[in-house]
Amino acid sequence: MTVRAILTYPDPRLRKKAQPVREFGPELARLVADMADTMYAAPGVGLAAPQIGVSLRVVVIDITPKEEGRDLKVLVNPRILDPEGEIIDTEGCLSVIEYSAKVKRAAKIRVEAQDLEGRPFSFVAEEWFARVVQHEVDHLDGILYIDRISRLKRSMYEKKLKKILREQERAGSR
Ligand SMILES: [Zn+2]
C-alpha cells in the first residue's frame, strides 16, 4: 500500500474519460488500497483513480467523521441514476488547490456499481453522500467541479491559481 501523488488542475490527465474496469483481480485490489491510503493521508472524503493518474472507473469514498472510525466505500464502474431534487453546497477537491465554491448537485441519487470482485450492487445516496458520489463520478468523465461554477468565479480562480503557481515556482528555484 502506497500513498500516491495526487494530480492537480490543470494537469491534462484529469480531463481524460476513464475506461471501464474489466479485470477484477489483485491489481485492482492494489489500486484501491493505494487510493484509500492516498485519500486518508490527504485527508479527503473521496478520490477517483484519474486523480492519481490511473484512467480507470474506480472511486473510493469515506465520509465518516474521523472520530467515528472508517467506513470505506469502493465503487467500481459506478453509474448515477434517478437524480432527484437540488442542493447547493460548498465543495472542494484534492485536485483543485486552495479553492472551494458552491456547486449545485442532485439531492438524491441511485447508484449502481460493482465491488472489488465484480459483483453488482446498488444503493440510494442523499445529501452530502450523494454530493460526494456525484463529484467523484464526474472525475471519471474528466469533469472538475470548477466546470460547474460561474465563468466569473472560474476566471477569478484561474487568476489566483496562476499567482500561486508562480510563487511556488519562485520558491522552488531559490
Ligand atoms: Zn475532486
Tab-separated table of N, CA and C and ligand atoms in Angstrom:
chain	number	residue	atom	x	y	z
A	1	MET	N	0.840	-1.203	0.000
A	1	MET	CA	0.000	0.000	0.000
A	1	MET	C	0.872	1.249	0.000
A	2	THR	N	0.484	2.174	-0.793
A	2	THR	CA	1.309	3.353	-1.002
A	2	THR	C	0.440	4.591	-1.129
A	3	VAL	N	0.934	5.669	-0.546
A	3	VAL	CA	0.295	6.956	-0.790
A	3	VAL	C	0.843	7.499	-2.101
A	4	ARG	N	-0.038	7.735	-3.045
A	4	ARG	CA	0.401	8.197	-4.364
A	4	ARG	C	0.251	9.714	-4.483
A	5	ALA	N	0.967	10.274	-5.439
A	5	ALA	CA	0.868	11.715	-5.694
A	5	ALA	C	-0.481	12.021	-6.335
A	6	ILE	N	-1.119	13.068	-5.870
A	6	ILE	CA	-2.409	13.480	-6.440
A	6	ILE	C	-2.173	14.540	-7.508
A	7	LEU	N	-2.685	14.283	-8.693
A	7	LEU	CA	-2.554	15.250	-9.784
A	7	LEU	C	-3.434	16.460	-9.484
A	8	THR	N	-2.940	17.629	-9.879
A	8	THR	CA	-3.751	18.829	-9.657
A	8	THR	C	-3.996	19.570	-10.963
A	9	TYR	N	-5.139	20.240	-10.987
A	9	TYR	CA	-5.505	21.094	-12.105
A	9	TYR	C	-4.398	22.109	-12.351
A	10	PRO	N	-3.983	22.399	-13.559
A	10	PRO	CA	-4.576	21.982	-14.846
A	10	PRO	C	-3.934	20.755	-15.506
A	11	ASP	N	-3.533	19.758	-14.759
A	11	ASP	CA	-2.949	18.557	-15.361
A	11	ASP	C	-3.931	17.930	-16.364
A	12	PRO	N	-3.500	17.747	-17.611
A	12	PRO	CA	-4.425	17.255	-18.648
A	12	PRO	C	-4.946	15.842	-18.377
A	13	ARG	N	-4.236	15.062	-17.538
A	13	ARG	CA	-4.691	13.695	-17.253
A	13	ARG	C	-6.004	13.684	-16.469
A	14	LEU	N	-6.307	14.823	-15.809
A	14	LEU	CA	-7.583	14.913	-15.085
A	14	LEU	C	-8.756	15.081	-16.035
A	15	ARG	N	-8.465	15.350	-17.300
A	15	ARG	CA	-9.510	15.624	-18.296
A	15	ARG	C	-9.888	14.424	-19.142
A	16	LYS	N	-9.145	13.321	-18.976
A	16	LYS	CA	-9.427	12.120	-19.786
A	16	LYS	C	-10.635	11.365	-19.258
A	17	LYS	N	-11.435	10.835	-20.185
A	17	LYS	CA	-12.545	9.961	-19.773
A	17	LYS	C	-11.951	8.604	-19.404
A	18	ALA	N	-12.237	8.149	-18.182
A	18	ALA	CA	-11.631	6.912	-17.695
A	18	ALA	C	-12.304	5.687	-18.309
A	19	GLN	N	-11.535	4.608	-18.408
A	19	GLN	CA	-12.007	3.363	-19.027
A	19	GLN	C	-12.707	2.469	-18.004
A	20	PRO	N	-13.714	1.711	-18.441
A	20	PRO	CA	-14.357	0.766	-17.518
A	20	PRO	C	-13.364	-0.306	-17.048
A	21	VAL	N	-13.529	-0.740	-15.808
A	21	VAL	CA	-12.727	-1.840	-15.280
A	21	VAL	C	-13.303	-3.143	-15.821
A	22	ARG	N	-12.445	-3.995	-16.390
A	22	ARG	CA	-12.906	-5.291	-16.902
A	22	ARG	C	-12.257	-6.447	-16.157
A	23	GLU	N	-11.120	-6.165	-15.491
A	23	GLU	CA	-10.433	-7.244	-14.768
A	23	GLU	C	-10.499	-7.002	-13.274
A	24	PHE	N	-11.129	-7.977	-12.591
A	24	PHE	CA	-11.304	-7.867	-11.145
A	24	PHE	C	-10.334	-8.828	-10.477
A	25	GLY	N	-9.156	-8.342	-10.157
A	25	GLY	CA	-8.139	-9.229	-9.582
A	25	GLY	C	-7.262	-8.469	-8.612
A	26	PRO	N	-6.099	-9.050	-8.314
A	26	PRO	CA	-5.196	-8.447	-7.323
A	26	PRO	C	-4.714	-7.047	-7.714
A	27	GLU	N	-4.609	-6.789	-9.009
A	27	GLU	CA	-4.142	-5.471	-9.441
A	27	GLU	C	-5.152	-4.383	-9.075
A	28	LEU	N	-6.425	-4.718	-9.263
A	28	LEU	CA	-7.483	-3.773	-8.898
A	28	LEU	C	-7.501	-3.561	-7.380
A	29	ALA	N	-7.337	-4.656	-6.631
A	29	ALA	CA	-7.313	-4.559	-5.163
A	29	ALA	C	-6.162	-3.667	-4.704
A	30	ARG	N	-5.016	-3.798	-5.373
A	30	ARG	CA	-3.852	-2.966	-5.043
A	30	ARG	C	-4.130	-1.501	-5.332
A	31	LEU	N	-4.728	-1.259	-6.490
A	31	LEU	CA	-5.064	0.121	-6.860
A	31	LEU	C	-5.986	0.741	-5.804
A	32	VAL	N	-7.017	-0.005	-5.406
A	32	VAL	CA	-7.987	0.508	-4.428
A	32	VAL	C	-7.317	0.760	-3.074
A	33	ALA	N	-6.410	-0.144	-2.671
A	33	ALA	CA	-5.684	0.052	-1.406
A	33	ALA	C	-4.854	1.331	-1.456
A	34	ASP	N	-4.173	1.554	-2.569
A	34	ASP	CA	-3.383	2.781	-2.740
A	34	ASP	C	-4.283	4.011	-2.731
A	35	MET	N	-5.429	3.905	-3.400
A	35	MET	CA	-6.354	5.043	-3.450
A	35	MET	C	-6.859	5.383	-2.051
A	36	ALA	N	-7.194	4.345	-1.266
A	36	ALA	CA	-7.676	4.589	0.102
A	36	ALA	C	-6.569	5.244	0.928
A	37	ASP	N	-5.358	4.705	0.861
A	37	ASP	CA	-4.229	5.300	1.606
A	37	ASP	C	-4.032	6.751	1.220
A	38	THR	N	-4.105	7.023	-0.068
A	38	THR	CA	-3.876	8.372	-0.572
A	38	THR	C	-4.973	9.320	-0.087
A	39	MET	N	-6.224	8.827	-0.126
A	39	MET	CA	-7.356	9.652	0.323
A	39	MET	C	-7.245	9.956	1.817
A	40	TYR	N	-6.974	8.938	2.634
A	40	TYR	CA	-6.893	9.162	4.085
A	40	TYR	C	-5.707	10.059	4.444
A	41	ALA	N	-4.608	9.922	3.699
A	41	ALA	CA	-3.423	10.718	4.006
A	41	ALA	C	-3.632	12.186	3.649
A	42	ALA	N	-4.469	12.451	2.656
A	42	ALA	CA	-4.579	13.829	2.127
A	42	ALA	C	-4.936	14.882	3.188
A	43	PRO	N	-5.939	14.800	4.048
A	43	PRO	CA	-7.042	13.837	4.014
A	43	PRO	C	-8.175	14.356	3.138
A	44	GLY	N	-8.952	13.397	2.605
A	44	GLY	CA	-10.097	13.760	1.789
A	44	GLY	C	-11.240	12.801	2.058
A	45	VAL	N	-12.415	13.095	1.505
A	45	VAL	CA	-13.588	12.226	1.703
A	45	VAL	C	-13.862	11.369	0.473
A	46	GLY	N	-13.107	11.614	-0.598
A	46	GLY	CA	-13.300	10.830	-1.803
A	46	GLY	C	-12.108	10.974	-2.729
A	47	LEU	N	-11.886	9.943	-3.554
A	47	LEU	CA	-10.801	10.013	-4.533
A	47	LEU	C	-11.173	9.140	-5.730
A	48	ALA	N	-10.910	9.652	-6.909
A	48	ALA	CA	-11.165	8.895	-8.134
A	48	ALA	C	-9.814	8.517	-8.756
A	49	ALA	N	-9.761	7.336	-9.380
A	49	ALA	CA	-8.493	6.825	-9.923
A	49	ALA	C	-7.765	7.830	-10.831
A	50	PRO	N	-8.485	8.584	-11.691
A	50	PRO	CA	-7.767	9.543	-12.545
A	50	PRO	C	-6.965	10.583	-11.752
A	51	GLN	N	-7.351	10.816	-10.495
A	51	GLN	CA	-6.624	11.796	-9.686
A	51	GLN	C	-5.216	11.323	-9.326
A	52	ILE	N	-4.974	9.994	-9.404
A	52	ILE	CA	-3.596	9.522	-9.223
A	52	ILE	C	-3.037	9.019	-10.557
A	53	GLY	N	-3.642	9.461	-11.640
A	53	GLY	CA	-3.106	9.191	-12.968
A	53	GLY	C	-3.475	7.823	-13.533
A	54	VAL	N	-4.478	7.178	-12.941
A	54	VAL	CA	-4.921	5.872	-13.442
A	54	VAL	C	-6.272	6.057	-14.121
A	55	SER	N	-6.314	5.801	-15.417
A	55	SER	CA	-7.529	6.096	-16.186
A	55	SER	C	-8.513	4.928	-16.150
A	56	LEU	N	-9.006	4.643	-14.952
A	56	LEU	CA	-9.990	3.568	-14.767
A	56	LEU	C	-11.151	4.091	-13.930
A	57	ARG	N	-12.339	3.471	-14.155
A	57	ARG	CA	-13.546	3.946	-13.469
A	57	ARG	C	-13.652	3.334	-12.063
A	58	VAL	N	-12.852	3.878	-11.167
A	58	VAL	CA	-12.810	3.428	-9.777
A	58	VAL	C	-12.836	4.644	-8.855
A	59	VAL	N	-13.664	4.547	-7.796
A	59	VAL	CA	-13.816	5.640	-6.848
A	59	VAL	C	-13.758	5.067	-5.433
A	60	VAL	N	-13.102	5.763	-4.519
A	60	VAL	CA	-13.216	5.423	-3.096
A	60	VAL	C	-13.803	6.624	-2.366
A	61	ILE	N	-14.643	6.329	-1.373
A	61	ILE	CA	-15.316	7.383	-0.608
A	61	ILE	C	-15.362	6.965	0.855
A	62	ASP	N	-15.109	7.919	1.743
A	62	ASP	CA	-15.368	7.712	3.170
A	62	ASP	C	-15.739	9.050	3.785
A	63	ILE	N	-17.024	9.215	4.040
A	63	ILE	CA	-17.478	10.500	4.594
A	63	ILE	C	-17.655	10.426	6.119
A	64	THR	N	-17.233	9.300	6.719
A	64	THR	CA	-17.352	9.150	8.173
A	64	THR	C	-16.432	10.138	8.886
A	65	PRO	N	-16.951	10.860	9.887
A	65	PRO	CA	-16.049	11.723	10.662
A	65	PRO	C	-14.945	10.884	11.293
A	66	LYS	N	-13.732	11.435	11.354
A	66	LYS	CA	-12.551	10.698	11.787
A	66	LYS	C	-12.754	9.976	13.123
A	67	GLU	N	-13.406	10.664	14.068
A	67	GLU	CA	-13.553	10.079	15.412
A	67	GLU	C	-14.506	8.887	15.425
A	68	GLU	N	-15.250	8.699	14.350
A	68	GLU	CA	-16.182	7.572	14.297
A	68	GLU	C	-15.614	6.370	13.544
A	69	GLY	N	-14.322	6.420	13.247
A	69	GLY	CA	-13.694	5.285	12.569
A	69	GLY	C	-13.839	5.380	11.067
A	70	ARG	N	-13.587	4.259	10.399
A	70	ARG	CA	-13.576	4.279	8.938
A	70	ARG	C	-14.706	3.448	8.351
A	71	ASP	N	-15.221	3.937	7.246
A	71	ASP	CA	-16.242	3.190	6.521
A	71	ASP	C	-15.995	3.413	5.031
A	72	LEU	N	-15.049	2.640	4.502
A	72	LEU	CA	-14.618	2.843	3.125
A	72	LEU	C	-15.619	2.262	2.141
A	73	LYS	N	-16.024	3.082	1.180
A	73	LYS	CA	-16.883	2.599	0.109
A	73	LYS	C	-16.082	2.573	-1.186
A	74	VAL	N	-16.116	1.435	-1.846
A	74	VAL	CA	-15.398	1.266	-3.105
A	74	VAL	C	-16.423	1.103	-4.213
A	75	LEU	N	-16.358	1.977	-5.201
A	75	LEU	CA	-17.289	1.911	-6.325
A	75	LEU	C	-16.497	1.667	-7.602
A	76	VAL	N	-16.728	0.515	-8.210
A	76	VAL	CA	-16.090	0.197	-9.484
A	76	VAL	C	-17.154	0.329	-10.569
A	77	ASN	N	-16.812	1.013	-11.631
A	77	ASN	CA	-17.739	1.275	-12.739
A	77	ASN	C	-19.077	1.881	-12.259
A	78	PRO	N	-19.027	2.910	-11.414
A	78	PRO	CA	-20.287	3.455	-10.876
A	78	PRO	C	-21.099	4.199	-11.931
A	79	ARG	N	-22.435	4.106	-11.755
A	79	ARG	CA	-23.350	4.860	-12.607
A	79	ARG	C	-24.375	5.541	-11.714
A	80	ILE	N	-24.722	6.770	-12.084
A	80	ILE	CA	-25.702	7.536	-11.312
A	80	ILE	C	-27.040	7.524	-12.043
A	81	LEU	N	-28.094	7.155	-11.305
A	81	LEU	CA	-29.428	7.072	-11.906
A	81	LEU	C	-30.430	7.843	-11.058
A	82	ASP	N	-31.546	8.166	-11.678
A	82	ASP	CA	-32.690	8.781	-10.985
A	82	ASP	C	-32.341	9.973	-10.096
A	83	PRO	N	-31.634	10.985	-10.636
A	83	PRO	CA	-31.356	12.153	-9.790
A	83	PRO	C	-32.648	12.871	-9.411
A	84	GLU	N	-32.720	13.289	-8.157
A	84	GLU	CA	-33.916	13.978	-7.648
A	84	GLU	C	-33.502	15.194	-6.853
A	85	GLY	N	-34.254	16.295	-7.024
A	85	GLY	CA	-34.036	17.482	-6.203
A	85	GLY	C	-32.728	18.182	-6.500
A	86	GLU	N	-32.489	19.255	-5.765
A	86	GLU	CA	-31.270	20.043	-5.962
A	86	GLU	C	-30.810	20.609	-4.630
A	87	ILE	N	-29.505	20.560	-4.405
A	87	ILE	CA	-28.932	21.220	-3.226
A	87	ILE	C	-27.693	21.981	-3.682
A	88	ILE	N	-27.569	23.219	-3.172
A	88	ILE	CA	-26.348	23.987	-3.422
A	88	ILE	C	-25.524	23.964	-2.140
A	89	ASP	N	-24.273	23.539	-2.263
A	89	ASP	CA	-23.409	23.488	-1.077
A	89	ASP	C	-21.953	23.677	-1.513
A	90	THR	N	-21.100	23.900	-0.528
A	90	THR	CA	-19.698	24.185	-0.815
A	90	THR	C	-18.917	22.898	-1.069
A	91	GLU	N	-18.100	22.940	-2.114
A	91	GLU	CA	-17.278	21.794	-2.478
A	91	GLU	C	-15.830	22.200	-2.631
A	92	GLY	N	-14.961	21.263	-2.354
A	92	GLY	CA	-13.549	21.445	-2.659
A	92	GLY	C	-13.074	20.169	-3.315
A	93	CYS	N	-11.807	20.141	-3.718
A	93	CYS	CA	-11.290	18.966	-4.411
A	93	CYS	C	-9.791	18.874	-4.169
A	94	LEU	N	-9.311	17.668	-3.902
A	94	LEU	CA	-7.878	17.480	-3.680
A	94	LEU	C	-7.067	17.864	-4.920
A	95	SER	N	-7.712	17.874	-6.088
A	95	SER	CA	-7.015	18.205	-7.335
A	95	SER	C	-7.166	19.678	-7.727
A	96	VAL	N	-7.902	20.429	-6.924
A	96	VAL	CA	-8.076	21.862	-7.204
A	96	VAL	C	-7.588	22.605	-5.970
A	97	ILE	N	-6.329	23.058	-6.007
A	97	ILE	CA	-5.704	23.558	-4.783
A	97	ILE	C	-6.259	24.913	-4.362
A	98	GLU	N	-6.298	25.111	-3.064
A	98	GLU	CA	-6.640	26.375	-2.445
A	98	GLU	C	-7.900	27.020	-2.983
A	99	TYR	N	-8.963	26.219	-3.051
A	99	TYR	CA	-10.219	26.771	-3.535
A	99	TYR	C	-11.384	25.929	-3.057
A	100	SER	N	-12.524	26.594	-2.889
A	100	SER	CA	-13.783	25.887	-2.691
A	100	SER	C	-14.867	26.799	-3.245
A	101	ALA	N	-15.984	26.223	-3.644
A	101	ALA	CA	-17.059	27.030	-4.211
A	101	ALA	C	-18.376	26.290	-4.085
A	102	LYS	N	-19.446	27.061	-4.201
A	102	LYS	CA	-20.769	26.446	-4.115
A	102	LYS	C	-21.117	25.795	-5.450
A	103	VAL	N	-21.643	24.571	-5.372
A	103	VAL	CA	-21.993	23.814	-6.567
A	103	VAL	C	-23.379	23.210	-6.383
A	104	LYS	N	-24.153	23.236	-7.461
A	104	LYS	CA	-25.487	22.634	-7.421
A	104	LYS	C	-25.389	21.149	-7.779
A	105	ARG	N	-25.971	20.305	-6.948
A	105	ARG	CA	-25.973	18.862	-7.204
A	105	ARG	C	-27.360	18.304	-6.923
A	106	ALA	N	-27.628	17.128	-7.478
A	106	ALA	CA	-28.870	16.434	-7.151
A	106	ALA	C	-28.860	16.075	-5.667
A	107	ALA	N	-30.035	16.182	-5.026
A	107	ALA	CA	-30.137	15.924	-3.585
A	107	ALA	C	-30.148	14.434	-3.287
A	108	LYS	N	-30.650	13.676	-4.267
A	108	LYS	CA	-30.807	12.244	-4.045
A	108	LYS	C	-30.530	11.517	-5.364
A	109	ILE	N	-29.791	10.440	-5.286
A	109	ILE	CA	-29.466	9.661	-6.487
A	109	ILE	C	-29.512	8.173	-6.160
A	110	ARG	N	-29.641	7.380	-7.207
A	110	ARG	CA	-29.430	5.948	-7.056
A	110	ARG	C	-28.100	5.634	-7.724
A	111	VAL	N	-27.328	4.769	-7.122
A	111	VAL	CA	-26.008	4.450	-7.649
A	111	VAL	C	-25.932	2.962	-7.922
A	112	GLU	N	-25.491	2.625	-9.112
A	112	GLU	CA	-25.200	1.230	-9.434
A	112	GLU	C	-23.695	1.112	-9.634
A	113	ALA	N	-23.096	0.091	-9.034
A	113	ALA	CA	-21.654	-0.084	-9.160
A	113	ALA	C	-21.315	-1.555	-9.006
A	114	GLN	N	-20.019	-1.850	-9.090
A	114	GLN	CA	-19.540	-3.204	-8.830
A	114	GLN	C	-18.538	-3.150	-7.691
A	115	ASP	N	-18.395	-4.256	-6.960
A	115	ASP	CA	-17.396	-4.299	-5.895
A	115	ASP	C	-16.082	-4.842	-6.461
A	116	LEU	N	-15.121	-5.060	-5.568
A	116	LEU	CA	-13.780	-5.494	-5.993
A	116	LEU	C	-13.786	-6.835	-6.717
A	117	GLU	N	-14.834	-7.635	-6.451
A	117	GLU	CA	-14.927	-8.944	-7.115
A	117	GLU	C	-15.783	-8.871	-8.378
A	118	GLY	N	-16.294	-7.688	-8.674
A	118	GLY	CA	-17.115	-7.537	-9.869
A	118	GLY	C	-18.601	-7.747	-9.634
A	119	ARG	N	-18.975	-7.995	-8.374
A	119	ARG	CA	-20.394	-8.200	-8.068
A	119	ARG	C	-21.139	-6.870	-8.099
A	120	PRO	N	-22.264	-6.826	-8.840
A	120	PRO	CA	-23.011	-5.578	-8.903
A	120	PRO	C	-23.783	-5.306	-7.614
A	121	PHE	N	-23.882	-4.042	-7.247
A	121	PHE	CA	-24.723	-3.647	-6.114
A	121	PHE	C	-25.269	-2.256	-6.390
A	122	SER	N	-26.308	-1.887	-5.662
A	122	SER	CA	-26.848	-0.540	-5.838
A	122	SER	C	-27.346	-0.009	-4.503
A	123	PHE	N	-27.407	1.313	-4.401
A	123	PHE	CA	-27.860	1.943	-3.166
A	123	PHE	C	-28.372	3.338	-3.493
A	124	VAL	N	-29.082	3.901	-2.529
A	124	VAL	CA	-29.566	5.272	-2.680
A	124	VAL	C	-28.699	6.169	-1.812
A	125	ALA	N	-28.263	7.297	-2.367
A	125	ALA	CA	-27.448	8.246	-1.608
A	125	ALA	C	-28.177	9.577	-1.554
A	126	GLU	N	-28.069	10.240	-0.401
A	126	GLU	CA	-28.725	11.528	-0.233
A	126	GLU	C	-27.748	12.564	0.296
A	127	GLU	N	-28.101	13.821	0.029
A	127	GLU	CA	-27.406	14.981	0.586
A	127	GLU	C	-25.891	14.909	0.411
A	128	TRP	N	-25.136	14.981	1.525
A	128	TRP	CA	-23.678	15.110	1.421
A	128	TRP	C	-23.062	13.885	0.738
A	129	PHE	N	-23.546	12.707	1.094
A	129	PHE	CA	-23.029	11.484	0.475
A	129	PHE	C	-23.311	11.501	-1.034
A	130	ALA	N	-24.530	11.906	-1.409
A	130	ALA	CA	-24.883	11.997	-2.833
A	130	ALA	C	-23.979	12.994	-3.550
A	131	ARG	N	-23.657	14.086	-2.869
A	131	ARG	CA	-22.778	15.111	-3.452
A	131	ARG	C	-21.396	14.537	-3.731
A	132	VAL	N	-20.852	13.814	-2.753
A	132	VAL	CA	-19.502	13.264	-2.919
A	132	VAL	C	-19.484	12.248	-4.067
A	133	VAL	N	-20.499	11.405	-4.149
A	133	VAL	CA	-20.557	10.425	-5.243
A	133	VAL	C	-20.594	11.156	-6.595
A	134	GLN	N	-21.429	12.191	-6.704
A	134	GLN	CA	-21.534	12.929	-7.973
A	134	GLN	C	-20.210	13.589	-8.334
A	135	HIS	N	-19.548	14.157	-7.330
A	135	HIS	CA	-18.248	14.802	-7.546
A	135	HIS	C	-17.222	13.785	-8.063
A	136	GLU	N	-17.180	12.615	-7.417
A	136	GLU	CA	-16.173	11.611	-7.801
A	136	GLU	C	-16.483	10.996	-9.166
A	137	VAL	N	-17.749	10.736	-9.440
A	137	VAL	CA	-18.103	10.157	-10.748
A	137	VAL	C	-17.799	11.171	-11.863
A	138	ASP	N	-17.955	12.450	-11.575
A	138	ASP	CA	-17.541	13.488	-12.534
A	138	ASP	C	-16.075	13.317	-12.938
A	139	HIS	N	-15.223	13.023	-11.940
A	139	HIS	CA	-13.789	12.839	-12.230
A	139	HIS	C	-13.579	11.753	-13.285
A	140	LEU	N	-14.421	10.713	-13.255
A	140	LEU	CA	-14.263	9.603	-14.206
A	140	LEU	C	-14.575	10.039	-15.630
A	141	ASP	N	-15.309	11.145	-15.745
A	141	ASP	CA	-15.630	11.684	-17.065
A	141	ASP	C	-14.782	12.917	-17.399
A	142	GLY	N	-13.740	13.138	-16.617
A	142	GLY	CA	-12.851	14.269	-16.887
A	142	GLY	C	-13.436	15.616	-16.496
A	143	ILE	N	-14.449	15.589	-15.619
A	143	ILE	CA	-15.109	16.832	-15.209
A	143	ILE	C	-14.668	17.214	-13.792
A	144	LEU	N	-14.343	18.489	-13.615
A	144	LEU	CA	-13.992	19.002	-12.289
A	144	LEU	C	-15.114	19.921	-11.807
A	145	TYR	N	-15.217	20.074	-10.494
A	145	TYR	CA	-16.342	20.885	-10.001
A	145	TYR	C	-16.249	22.338	-10.448
A	146	ILE	N	-15.025	22.790	-10.738
A	146	ILE	CA	-14.900	24.172	-11.228
A	146	ILE	C	-15.488	24.337	-12.634
A	147	ASP	N	-15.815	23.235	-13.292
A	147	ASP	CA	-16.546	23.321	-14.568
A	147	ASP	C	-18.016	23.641	-14.318
A	148	ARG	N	-18.450	23.491	-13.075
A	148	ARG	CA	-19.866	23.662	-12.742
A	148	ARG	C	-20.135	24.960	-11.989
A	149	ILE	N	-19.152	25.884	-11.969
A	149	ILE	CA	-19.369	27.188	-11.325
A	149	ILE	C	-19.444	28.267	-12.402
A	150	SER	N	-19.778	29.484	-12.002
A	150	SER	CA	-19.952	30.551	-12.996
A	150	SER	C	-18.610	30.900	-13.659
A	151	ARG	N	-18.718	31.485	-14.858
A	151	ARG	CA	-17.495	31.849	-15.598
A	151	ARG	C	-16.666	32.868	-14.840
A	152	LEU	N	-17.366	33.777	-14.159
A	152	LEU	CA	-16.671	34.824	-13.414
A	152	LEU	C	-15.841	34.200	-12.287
A	153	LYS	N	-16.493	33.327	-11.511
A	153	LYS	CA	-15.780	32.676	-10.402
A	153	LYS	C	-14.628	31.838	-10.931
A	154	ARG	N	-14.894	31.179	-12.050
A	154	ARG	CA	-13.869	30.335	-12.648
A	154	ARG	C	-12.643	31.159	-13.052
A	155	SER	N	-12.896	32.311	-13.678
A	155	SER	CA	-11.754	33.117	-14.139
A	155	SER	C	-11.018	33.737	-12.955
A	156	MET	N	-11.753	34.032	-11.871
A	156	MET	CA	-11.076	34.534	-10.674
A	156	MET	C	-10.162	33.462	-10.096
A	157	TYR	N	-10.649	32.211	-10.126
A	157	TYR	CA	-9.813	31.125	-9.617
A	157	TYR	C	-8.575	30.921	-10.503
A	158	GLU	N	-8.777	30.992	-11.812
A	158	GLU	CA	-7.641	30.814	-12.737
A	158	GLU	C	-6.538	31.838	-12.430
A	159	LYS	N	-6.964	33.073	-12.164
A	159	LYS	CA	-6.014	34.143	-11.848
A	159	LYS	C	-5.265	33.836	-10.564
A	160	LYS	N	-6.052	33.443	-9.549
A	160	LYS	CA	-5.471	33.128	-8.244
A	160	LYS	C	-4.474	31.972	-8.374
A	161	LEU	N	-4.872	30.957	-9.144
A	161	LEU	CA	-4.019	29.775	-9.302
A	161	LEU	C	-2.705	30.136	-9.995
A	162	LYS	N	-2.800	30.978	-11.027
A	162	LYS	CA	-1.589	31.392	-11.753
A	162	LYS	C	-0.594	32.035	-10.791
A	163	LYS	N	-1.138	32.879	-9.910
A	163	LYS	CA	-0.296	33.556	-8.929
A	163	LYS	C	0.349	32.539	-7.974
A	164	ILE	N	-0.466	31.592	-7.494
A	164	ILE	CA	0.046	30.572	-6.570
A	164	ILE	C	1.158	29.760	-7.248
A	165	LEU	N	0.913	29.355	-8.489
A	165	LEU	CA	1.891	28.522	-9.198
A	165	LEU	C	3.182	29.304	-9.463
A	166	ARG	N	3.025	30.607	-9.761
A	166	ARG	CA	4.202	31.467	-9.964
A	166	ARG	C	5.038	31.535	-8.699
A	167	GLU	N	4.329	31.719	-7.563
A	167	GLU	CA	5.035	31.822	-6.276
A	167	GLU	C	5.720	30.518	-5.917
A	168	GLN	N	5.032	29.396	-6.210
A	168	GLN	CA	5.625	28.074	-5.925
A	168	GLN	C	6.896	27.881	-6.744
A	169	GLU	N	6.826	28.319	-7.996
A	169	GLU	CA	7.964	28.178	-8.901
A	169	GLU	C	9.148	28.988	-8.371
A	170	ARG	N	8.836	30.205	-7.944
A	170	ARG	CA	9.872	31.085	-7.429
A	170	ARG	C	10.497	30.463	-6.179
A	171	ALA	N	9.675	29.949	-5.282
A	171	ALA	CA	10.180	29.333	-4.049
A	171	ALA	C	11.030	28.105	-4.366
A	172	GLY	N	10.600	27.365	-5.393
A	172	GLY	CA	11.317	26.140	-5.764
A	172	GLY	C	12.655	26.410	-6.414
A	173	SER	N	12.782	27.536	-7.101
A	173	SER	CA	14.019	27.822	-7.846
A	173	SER	C	15.026	28.588	-7.001
A	174	ARG	N	14.616	28.900	-5.765
A	174	ARG	CA	15.520	29.637	-4.896
A	174	ARG	C	16.685	28.789	-4.439
B	1	ZN	ZN	-12.323	16.023	-6.700
